[in-house]
Short mmCIF file of C-alpha atoms and ligand atoms in Angstrom, two decimals:
data_model
loop_
_atom_site.label_atom_id
_atom_site.label_comp_id
_atom_site.label_asym_id
_atom_site.label_seq_id
_atom_site.Cartn_x
_atom_site.Cartn_y
_atom_site.Cartn_z
CA MET A 117 -81.46 277.41 256.10
CA ALA A 118 -78.04 277.21 254.34
CA ILE A 119 -74.90 276.66 256.38
CA GLU A 120 -72.29 278.93 255.29
CA LYS A 121 -69.04 276.94 255.13
CA GLN A 122 -66.01 277.91 256.79
CA PRO A 123 -62.19 276.88 254.63
CA SER A 124 -61.40 274.02 255.60
CA CYS A 125 -57.85 271.02 254.55
CA ASP A 126 -60.66 269.72 252.04
CA ASP A 127 -60.47 272.79 250.20
CA PRO A 128 -58.21 272.68 247.05
CA GLN A 129 -58.79 276.71 246.83
CA GLU A 130 -58.22 278.79 249.95
CA PRO A 131 -58.31 281.71 248.91
CA ASP A 132 -55.43 282.70 252.33
CA LEU A 133 -53.81 279.73 251.04
CA LEU A 134 -49.97 280.66 250.82
CA PRO A 135 -47.74 279.12 248.48
CA VAL A 136 -45.11 276.92 249.51
CA ALA A 137 -42.31 278.43 248.06
CA VAL A 138 -42.81 282.20 250.04
CA ALA A 139 -43.45 280.24 253.08
CA LEU A 140 -39.67 278.96 252.14
CA ALA A 141 -38.05 282.28 251.18
CA ARG A 142 -39.71 284.00 253.96
CA MET A 143 -38.25 281.04 256.78
CA GLN A 144 -35.46 281.41 255.24
CA GLU A 145 -34.99 284.96 255.76
CA GLN A 146 -36.53 284.60 259.84
CA VAL A 147 -33.22 282.27 260.10
CA LYS A 148 -30.20 282.84 262.69
CA THR A 149 -27.51 281.03 261.68
CA VAL A 150 -25.28 279.53 265.61
CA SER A 151 -22.79 281.68 265.46
CA GLU A 152 -20.46 279.50 268.71
CA SER A 153 -18.25 276.84 267.59
CA LYS A 154 -16.05 274.08 267.60
CA GLN A 155 -12.10 272.07 267.53
CA VAL A 156 -12.92 268.03 266.80
CA SER A 157 -11.22 265.46 265.13
CA LEU A 158 -11.57 264.95 261.87
CA ARG A 159 -14.40 261.46 261.93
CA GLU A 160 -15.88 264.29 264.97
CA SER A 161 -16.41 266.45 262.37
CA LEU A 162 -18.64 263.87 259.86
CA ASN A 163 -22.27 265.73 259.88
CA HIS A 164 -21.16 268.88 261.36
CA VAL A 165 -20.71 272.00 259.11
CA LEU A 166 -17.27 273.86 258.98
CA ALA A 167 -16.87 276.80 260.78
CA LYS A 168 -13.27 277.80 258.84
CA ASP A 169 -12.14 277.51 255.67
CA ILE A 170 -9.86 274.18 255.21
CA ILE A 171 -6.91 275.88 253.34
CA SER A 172 -3.94 273.35 252.37
CA PRO A 173 -1.13 273.24 253.47
CA ILE A 174 0.76 270.96 251.20
CA LYS A 175 0.62 269.90 247.19
CA VAL A 176 -2.07 267.09 246.35
CA PRO A 177 -0.43 265.00 244.97
CA ALA A 178 2.44 265.93 246.61
CA TYR A 179 5.45 264.59 243.48
CA THR A 180 5.09 264.03 240.67
CA ASN A 181 3.63 260.54 239.94
CA SER A 182 3.06 257.03 237.65
CA ALA A 183 -0.78 257.35 237.09
CA MET A 184 -0.25 253.77 235.54
CA ASP A 185 2.22 250.44 235.62
CA GLY A 186 4.22 250.98 233.79
CA TYR A 187 8.11 252.35 232.73
CA ALA A 188 9.02 255.62 233.10
CA ILE A 189 10.70 257.11 230.21
CA ASN A 190 12.31 260.65 229.05
CA SER A 191 9.93 261.74 226.17
CA ALA A 192 12.81 262.19 224.23
CA ASP A 193 12.81 258.68 223.13
CA LEU A 194 9.73 258.40 222.19
CA PRO A 195 10.41 257.33 218.68
CA SER A 196 8.01 258.09 216.26
CA GLY A 197 5.07 255.66 214.78
CA ASP A 198 5.72 252.19 214.55
CA VAL A 199 9.82 252.97 214.27
CA GLU A 200 10.88 250.85 218.38
CA ARG A 201 13.22 251.65 220.64
CA LYS A 202 15.13 249.87 223.11
CA LEU A 203 16.00 251.34 226.48
CA THR A 204 17.11 250.30 230.00
CA VAL A 205 15.44 249.21 232.42
CA LEU A 206 17.90 250.12 235.42
CA ASP A 207 15.68 250.04 238.33
CA THR A 208 11.87 250.19 239.79
CA ALA A 209 10.23 252.48 241.27
CA TRP A 210 7.47 250.40 244.13
CA ALA A 211 5.08 253.21 245.11
CA GLY A 212 6.61 254.73 249.19
CA ARG A 213 9.83 253.26 247.59
CA PRO A 214 11.85 256.20 245.46
CA VAL A 215 14.57 255.51 243.20
CA ASP A 216 17.91 257.56 243.77
CA ILE A 217 18.36 257.57 239.13
CA VAL A 218 18.07 260.53 236.58
CA LEU A 219 17.61 259.68 233.93
CA LYS A 220 19.55 259.26 230.79
CA PRO A 221 19.14 259.08 226.91
CA GLY A 222 18.23 255.93 226.03
CA GLU A 223 17.52 254.92 229.72
CA ALA A 224 14.02 253.79 231.96
CA VAL A 225 12.61 253.38 235.66
CA ARG A 226 9.72 250.50 235.83
CA ILE A 227 7.20 252.80 237.56
CA MET A 228 4.28 251.41 240.07
CA THR A 229 0.39 253.60 239.74
CA GLY A 230 1.62 255.98 243.07
CA GLY A 231 5.65 255.40 242.55
CA MET A 232 7.53 258.86 242.34
CA MET A 233 8.88 259.70 239.18
CA PRO A 234 12.57 259.68 238.67
CA ALA A 235 14.71 262.99 237.67
CA GLY A 236 14.44 262.83 233.82
CA SER A 237 10.98 260.82 233.39
CA ASP A 238 8.19 262.92 231.75
CA THR A 239 5.97 259.82 230.68
CA VAL A 240 4.92 256.54 231.61
CA VAL A 241 5.23 254.31 228.86
CA ILE A 242 2.11 251.62 230.52
CA GLN A 243 3.22 247.88 230.63
CA GLU A 244 1.24 246.22 228.10
CA HIS A 245 2.33 248.53 225.27
CA VAL A 246 6.36 247.32 225.37
CA ALA A 247 7.90 244.25 224.61
CA LEU A 248 9.91 242.74 227.12
CA ASP A 249 13.47 241.60 226.46
CA GLY A 250 16.13 240.47 228.82
CA GLU A 251 16.53 243.37 230.78
CA HIS A 252 15.72 246.04 228.04
CA ILE A 253 11.97 247.25 226.59
CA LEU A 254 11.06 247.95 223.33
CA ILE A 255 8.11 251.13 222.84
CA ASP A 256 6.93 252.27 219.95
CA GLY A 257 6.22 255.92 218.97
CA SER A 258 2.10 255.17 220.30
CA THR A 259 2.36 257.13 223.04
CA VAL A 260 1.79 260.56 224.08
CA ALA A 261 4.47 262.20 225.82
CA GLY A 262 3.83 263.40 228.91
CA ARG A 263 0.84 260.83 228.94
CA ASN A 264 0.54 259.43 232.92
CA VAL A 265 1.76 261.14 235.16
CA ARG A 266 -0.10 262.85 237.67
CA HIS A 267 1.88 266.17 238.40
CA ALA A 268 2.80 267.85 242.34
CA GLY A 269 -0.13 270.13 243.30
CA GLU A 270 -2.18 269.24 240.00
CA ASP A 271 -5.15 268.63 242.14
CA ILE A 272 -4.50 271.52 245.09
CA ASN A 273 -2.16 273.42 245.59
CA THR A 274 -0.24 274.58 248.72
CA GLY A 275 -2.32 277.41 249.99
CA ASP A 276 -5.44 276.93 247.91
CA ILE A 277 -9.10 276.95 249.68
CA VAL A 278 -9.99 273.16 249.73
CA LEU A 279 -13.26 273.43 251.55
CA ARG A 280 -15.18 276.89 252.09
CA ALA A 281 -16.39 277.47 255.40
CA GLY A 282 -20.73 276.07 255.27
CA THR A 283 -19.94 273.23 254.00
CA LEU A 284 -20.66 270.72 255.70
CA VAL A 285 -18.77 267.20 255.78
CA ASN A 286 -19.56 264.16 254.10
CA PRO A 287 -17.84 261.30 252.61
CA ALA A 288 -15.69 263.28 250.49
CA GLU A 289 -14.83 265.67 252.39
CA LEU A 290 -13.85 263.63 255.09
CA GLY A 291 -11.05 262.09 252.62
CA LEU A 292 -10.08 264.69 251.14
CA ILE A 293 -9.40 266.89 254.54
CA ALA A 294 -7.56 263.44 255.90
CA SER A 295 -5.30 263.69 252.76
CA LEU A 296 -4.54 266.73 253.71
CA GLY A 297 -2.53 265.29 256.68
CA ILE A 298 -5.44 267.21 258.73
CA ASP A 299 -6.59 266.45 261.86
CA ALA A 300 -8.28 269.26 263.79
CA VAL A 301 -11.17 270.90 261.81
CA GLU A 302 -13.44 273.58 263.64
CA VAL A 303 -16.45 273.10 262.82
CA LYS A 304 -20.09 275.25 263.95
CA ARG A 305 -21.23 274.01 267.07
CA CYS A 306 -24.38 271.63 267.00
CA LEU A 307 -28.20 272.22 266.95
CA LYS A 308 -30.05 271.44 270.82
CA VAL A 309 -33.84 270.67 269.39
CA ALA A 310 -36.09 269.83 271.98
CA PHE A 311 -39.23 267.90 270.09
CA PHE A 312 -42.51 266.43 271.89
CA SER A 313 -45.42 265.50 270.76
CA THR A 314 -49.25 267.16 271.86
CA GLY A 315 -52.39 264.80 271.99
CA ASP A 316 -55.06 263.02 274.97
CA GLU A 317 -55.53 260.11 272.36
CA LEU A 318 -51.52 260.04 272.08
CA ARG A 319 -50.28 257.07 274.57
CA PRO A 320 -45.91 256.84 274.79
CA LEU A 321 -44.45 253.34 274.55
CA GLU A 322 -42.37 254.07 277.09
CA THR A 323 -45.78 253.49 279.38
CA HIS A 324 -47.84 251.48 276.96
CA ALA A 325 -45.49 249.75 274.38
CA GLY A 326 -47.73 246.94 273.87
CA LYS A 327 -50.30 247.63 275.81
CA LYS A 328 -53.86 247.45 274.52
CA LEU A 329 -55.11 250.58 273.72
CA SER A 330 -58.77 251.90 275.29
CA PRO A 331 -61.45 253.31 272.69
CA GLY A 332 -60.75 256.29 271.11
CA GLU A 333 -56.57 255.56 272.05
CA ILE A 334 -53.79 255.53 269.52
CA PHE A 335 -50.46 255.24 269.55
CA ASP A 336 -47.94 257.94 269.76
CA SER A 337 -45.44 257.66 266.81
CA ASN A 338 -44.61 260.72 265.33
CA ARG A 339 -42.32 261.51 268.32
CA HIS A 340 -40.28 258.42 267.20
CA THR A 341 -40.42 259.52 263.80
CA LEU A 342 -38.95 262.93 265.07
CA PHE A 343 -36.10 261.43 266.87
CA ALA A 344 -35.39 259.46 263.05
CA LEU A 345 -36.07 262.13 261.13
CA LEU A 346 -33.31 264.27 263.67
CA SER A 347 -30.53 261.43 264.31
CA ARG A 348 -29.34 261.81 260.87
CA GLU A 349 -28.83 265.02 261.51
CA GLN A 350 -26.12 266.94 264.46
CA VAL A 351 -28.33 267.79 266.40
CA GLU A 352 -28.36 267.06 270.50
CA LEU A 353 -32.55 265.58 271.14
CA VAL A 354 -33.90 266.67 274.57
CA ASP A 355 -37.23 264.01 273.91
CA LEU A 356 -40.30 266.14 276.08
CA GLY A 357 -42.21 262.80 275.85
CA VAL A 358 -46.26 263.59 275.14
CA VAL A 359 -48.12 266.61 276.56
CA PRO A 360 -51.78 266.44 276.33
CA ASP A 361 -54.37 269.10 274.69
CA THR A 362 -54.46 271.75 277.50
CA ARG A 363 -53.39 276.00 277.17
CA GLU A 364 -51.39 275.62 280.33
CA ALA A 365 -49.41 271.54 279.19
CA THR A 366 -48.71 272.66 275.90
CA THR A 367 -47.36 276.66 277.28
CA ALA A 368 -46.06 274.28 279.83
CA ALA A 369 -44.03 272.46 277.87
CA ILE A 370 -42.79 274.99 275.05
CA GLN A 371 -41.78 277.18 277.60
CA LYS A 372 -39.51 274.55 278.98
CA ALA A 373 -38.10 273.48 275.74
CA ALA A 374 -37.18 277.20 274.21
CA ASP A 375 -35.50 277.34 277.38
CA VAL A 376 -33.66 274.87 276.85
CA ALA A 377 -33.32 273.94 272.98
CA ASP A 378 -32.11 276.63 269.99
CA LEU A 379 -34.83 274.79 268.06
CA VAL A 380 -38.43 272.76 269.43
CA ILE A 381 -40.39 271.19 267.00
CA THR A 382 -43.83 269.80 267.67
CA SER A 383 -46.39 267.32 266.42
CA GLY A 384 -50.55 268.06 266.88
CA GLY A 385 -52.41 270.79 267.39
CA VAL A 386 -51.94 273.97 265.18
CA SER A 387 -55.42 272.66 263.46
CA ALA A 388 -57.99 274.76 264.02
CA GLY A 389 -59.84 272.36 266.31
CA GLN A 390 -60.95 272.77 269.50
CA ALA A 391 -58.08 271.05 270.90
CA ASP A 392 -55.36 273.02 269.17
CA PHE A 393 -53.25 274.60 270.97
CA VAL A 394 -50.05 275.09 270.43
CA SER A 395 -50.72 278.16 268.04
CA GLU A 396 -51.33 280.26 270.95
CA SER A 397 -49.40 279.26 273.71
CA ILE A 398 -46.28 280.19 270.78
CA ALA A 399 -48.38 283.78 270.11
CA GLU A 400 -48.58 283.98 274.12
CA LEU A 401 -44.94 283.20 274.90
CA GLY A 402 -43.64 285.06 272.09
CA GLU A 403 -43.82 285.46 268.54
CA LEU A 404 -46.33 283.43 265.67
CA THR A 405 -46.13 282.89 262.63
CA PHE A 406 -49.62 280.75 261.41
CA TRP A 407 -49.06 279.38 257.75
CA LYS A 408 -52.28 277.81 256.31
CA LEU A 409 -49.77 276.68 253.43
CA ALA A 410 -50.95 275.66 249.90
CA MET A 411 -50.29 272.10 249.46
CA ARG A 412 -50.92 268.40 250.84
CA PRO A 413 -49.77 266.85 253.48
CA GLY A 414 -49.07 269.69 255.83
CA ARG A 415 -51.98 272.45 255.20
CA PRO A 416 -51.44 273.90 258.66
CA LEU A 417 -47.83 274.60 259.88
CA ALA A 418 -46.97 277.16 263.21
CA CYS A 419 -43.16 278.61 263.11
CA GLY A 420 -43.00 281.49 265.08
CA VAL A 421 -39.38 282.11 268.34
CA VAL A 422 -39.74 282.35 272.02
CA ASN A 423 -37.08 284.40 273.56
CA ASP A 424 -33.53 283.06 270.94
CA CYS A 425 -35.60 279.84 269.92
CA ARG A 426 -37.00 278.95 266.89
CA PHE A 427 -40.48 276.37 266.92
CA PHE A 428 -42.36 274.82 264.39
CA GLY A 429 -45.25 273.22 265.32
CA LEU A 430 -46.12 271.40 262.65
CA PRO A 431 -49.72 269.03 262.06
CA GLY A 432 -50.53 265.96 263.16
CA ASN A 433 -50.88 262.98 260.80
CA PRO A 434 -48.01 261.91 260.59
CA VAL A 435 -46.89 261.70 256.30
CA ALA A 436 -47.81 264.88 256.81
CA VAL A 437 -44.72 265.10 259.71
CA MET A 438 -42.85 263.53 257.67
CA VAL A 439 -43.28 265.96 254.46
CA THR A 440 -43.40 269.47 256.93
CA PHE A 441 -40.10 267.86 258.12
CA TYR A 442 -38.20 267.42 254.72
CA GLU A 443 -39.71 271.28 253.54
CA PHE A 444 -39.69 273.27 256.25
CA VAL A 445 -37.53 271.68 258.94
CA LEU A 446 -34.62 269.93 257.71
CA PRO A 447 -33.82 273.31 255.48
CA THR A 448 -34.69 275.48 259.02
CA ILE A 449 -31.84 273.56 260.99
CA LYS A 450 -29.26 272.88 258.08
CA ALA A 451 -29.23 276.72 257.75
CA MET A 452 -29.17 277.23 261.48
CA MET A 453 -25.86 275.11 261.42
CA GLY A 454 -24.80 277.84 259.15
CA CYS A 455 -24.50 275.41 256.21
CA SER A 456 -24.51 276.93 252.83
CA THR A 457 -25.30 274.25 250.28
CA THR A 458 -29.35 272.36 250.26
CA ASP A 459 -29.76 269.56 248.63
CA THR A 460 -34.14 269.45 247.40
CA GLN A 461 -32.50 268.30 243.48
CA LEU A 462 -35.53 267.27 241.61
CA PHE A 463 -35.72 264.50 238.08
CA SER A 464 -38.06 264.75 235.90
CA VAL A 465 -39.70 260.98 235.42
CA LYS A 466 -42.96 259.34 233.51
CA ALA A 467 -45.40 258.51 235.14
CA LYS A 468 -46.42 254.72 234.34
CA GLU A 469 -49.98 255.51 235.54
CA SER A 470 -52.87 258.56 236.28
CA ILE A 471 -52.66 261.21 238.97
CA ARG A 472 -55.59 261.96 240.72
CA LYS A 473 -54.80 265.97 241.89
CA VAL A 474 -56.86 269.00 241.48
CA PRO A 475 -55.07 272.31 241.65
CA GLY A 476 -54.71 273.71 244.53
CA ARG A 477 -52.31 272.92 246.16
CA ILE A 478 -48.52 271.48 245.82
CA GLU A 479 -48.97 267.57 247.03
CA TYR A 480 -45.69 265.13 247.81
CA GLN A 481 -47.57 262.20 246.89
CA ARG A 482 -45.73 259.23 247.37
CA GLY A 483 -44.00 257.55 244.70
CA ILE A 484 -42.03 254.06 243.59
CA VAL A 485 -39.68 254.81 240.94
CA GLU A 486 -38.61 252.02 238.49
CA VAL A 487 -37.43 250.71 235.56
CA ASP A 488 -40.55 249.11 233.55
CA ASP A 489 -40.17 246.30 231.02
CA ASN A 490 -38.75 248.34 228.75
CA GLY A 491 -35.27 249.57 230.91
CA GLU A 492 -37.52 252.98 231.08
CA GLN A 493 -37.38 254.47 234.75
CA THR A 494 -41.14 255.49 235.65
CA VAL A 495 -42.73 256.56 237.96
CA ARG A 496 -46.52 255.23 240.14
CA THR A 497 -47.97 256.67 243.49
CA THR A 498 -47.76 253.76 245.80
CA GLY A 499 -51.43 254.32 245.90
CA LYS A 500 -53.96 255.08 248.55
CA GLN A 501 -52.57 258.42 250.12
CA GLY A 502 -54.29 259.45 253.39
CA ALA A 503 -51.66 261.68 255.06
CA GLY A 504 -52.57 259.34 258.28
CA ARG A 505 -50.90 256.20 256.29
CA LEU A 506 -47.59 255.87 257.08
CA SER A 507 -47.18 252.74 255.62
CA SER A 508 -47.46 255.09 252.19
CA MET A 509 -43.93 257.14 253.32
CA CYS A 510 -42.48 253.13 253.79
CA LEU A 511 -43.44 251.92 250.40
CA ALA A 512 -42.30 254.98 248.49
CA ASN A 513 -38.71 255.60 247.48
CA CYS A 514 -39.48 258.94 246.33
CA PHE A 515 -41.89 262.01 246.41
CA ILE A 516 -44.25 262.69 243.29
CA VAL A 517 -44.02 266.43 243.66
CA LEU A 518 -47.53 267.49 242.28
CA PRO A 519 -47.48 271.59 240.49
CA VAL A 520 -50.57 274.05 242.31
CA GLU A 521 -52.04 273.79 239.19
CA CYS A 522 -51.50 270.17 238.26
CA ASP A 523 -54.67 269.13 237.23
CA GLY A 524 -53.92 265.66 237.55
CA VAL A 525 -51.55 263.52 234.95
CA ALA A 526 -52.00 260.61 232.85
CA PRO A 527 -50.03 257.72 232.00
CA GLY A 528 -46.60 258.71 230.12
CA ASP A 529 -46.55 262.59 231.35
CA LEU A 530 -43.68 263.80 232.70
CA VAL A 531 -42.84 264.09 236.90
CA ARG A 532 -41.05 265.21 239.16
CA VAL A 533 -40.08 263.62 241.56
CA ARG A 534 -37.35 263.68 244.57
CA PRO A 535 -36.54 260.49 245.52
CA PHE A 536 -35.82 260.18 248.95
CA PHE A 537 -31.83 258.07 248.04
CA GLY A 538 -28.94 260.04 248.30
CA LEU A 539 -25.27 259.43 248.29
CA VAL A 540 -23.80 261.76 250.66
P1 AMP B 640 -54.26 267.02 264.82
O1 AMP B 640 -52.85 267.50 263.93
O2 AMP B 640 -53.41 267.74 266.31
O3 AMP B 640 -55.55 267.34 265.48
O4 AMP B 640 -53.61 265.68 264.46
C1 AMP B 640 -54.23 265.16 263.17
C2 AMP B 640 -54.07 263.69 263.29
O5 AMP B 640 -52.93 262.89 263.55
C3 AMP B 640 -55.61 263.19 264.37
O6 AMP B 640 -55.67 261.86 263.81
C4 AMP B 640 -54.18 262.43 265.45
O7 AMP B 640 -54.96 261.26 266.10
C5 AMP B 640 -52.87 262.52 265.03
N1 AMP B 640 -51.79 262.66 265.53
C6 AMP B 640 -51.44 263.69 266.04
N2 AMP B 640 -50.79 263.52 266.75
C7 AMP B 640 -49.51 261.86 266.26
C8 AMP B 640 -49.04 260.59 267.12
N3 AMP B 640 -47.74 261.47 267.75
N4 AMP B 640 -48.70 259.70 266.88
C9 AMP B 640 -49.67 258.82 265.81
N5 AMP B 640 -50.75 259.93 265.40
C10 AMP B 640 -50.76 261.32 266.16
MG1 MG B 641 -54.31 266.96 267.85
#
C-alpha cells in the first residue's frame, strides 16, 4: 500500500504556502502603535521614534556667513574678465568673531569659513584667487557675484518642520536637532519585549556553559541571538529562559510573557511535530494566525495576540530565527514603535557562481558580496545553506534574496541582495 504523503517543509511547492509579501501586509494591518510617549534628553533619544514634529525655533545658518576662507567683498567691486582691481583689506572676520564694519566701495574684509559676512558684502573671493599686495589685495573678474556665501535660513527657516513625528532618531537626526539648540525631545515609549526558547533538548548557558552535554542535548543559542537582535533596538528586554516541550509549561510561559510585555517572541515548537505546543497555547490563550510561508528558511511562523500583547513564534532552526526576525519581527517592532519608515532596500549584483534553487518559495541564501579581480562587484553564496548552520550568517555579508519563481541562477545573472551592513 502506498503511503499517502502529507505536505512538508521539504516540498518546494505546497499548495497552501502563503507568499511572504501577503503575510507581511496582513501583519502590518494588525500592528498597533504604542500611544504613550515620554520626554528624554537629546542623547537619550537616539534610536527612539519622535512622538512630535521637531519645529525649528531658529534659522540655520543663523547668520549669513562665508563657506570658504577668503575675502568678503561687494560684487559691485568685481572687475570684468582679466582686469584687476585693488581692494583695501580692513580687518579679519573669524568664525565666532564678527567685525563691526560696513564695507564701502573698494574695501574688503579677510574672512574665515563660518565667519559672519560684514554689512555691505555679498561675495567671497577665495584666498587662492587673490594676489596679496601689502594692506591690499588684487582680484579679477573670475569670481561670480554671490559665490561662497551661505545665507541665513538657507538650510532651515524659523518655524520649519525639520523632522516629522514617526522619524527614527539616528546620528544625523540627533545632530540636526542639536543644531537647533533643542535638548529635550518627545519620543515614543520603549517597547517591552519578552522572549524565550522552547525545547527539551536545550541546555541554557546560565547553568551549562562549558559543561559536557549528554547525548541529544544542545546549547540554547536562539535566545542569545534574539537578545542580540533585540538589543540593537530601543526595547526593554524580558528574558524568560528555556521552556520545556509541554503544553502546560508553554502556556504558562506565554501567559507570563503576555502579562508583562507588548511583544513576545519565542523560538522552536511551531512545526507540526508532536512536541510543538506553541501554536496550540496561543490559540488557547488568545488568537492565532499560523502561517506556512513560501520562504526558506523559515516556513512555519506563528503570529498572534494574547490580550493586547503581540506574539511571534519563530521556527527553531537558528538561521530561520534570524531570517524571520529580519523579515517579520523587525518591521513589526518598528511599526509598534511608531516608526514611519523601514529600510529594506535590495540591490542588484552579478552572481559569481551558479546558485541552485527550485521554484516555489522565496529563499534567503547567505551571500558574500565582494569585488572581483576586474574591480566588479559580485556575489556568491557562503556554501551549504542548511537552516541550522548559524556559521553561514557569520560568513555572509548579505542575504541573496531569490524570488519564488526563480529556478536557479547562472554565473553572471543579476540577483537581488540585502546587505547586512548599513550606515545609520
Ligand atoms: P523546532 O522548531 O522546535 O522543531 O526546532 C527545529 C530545530 O532547531 C531543531 O534541530 C532544534 O534542536 C533547533 N533549535 C530549536 N531551538 C533552538 C535553540 N534555542 N537554540 C539552538 N537550536 C535550536
Ligand atoms: Mg522543538
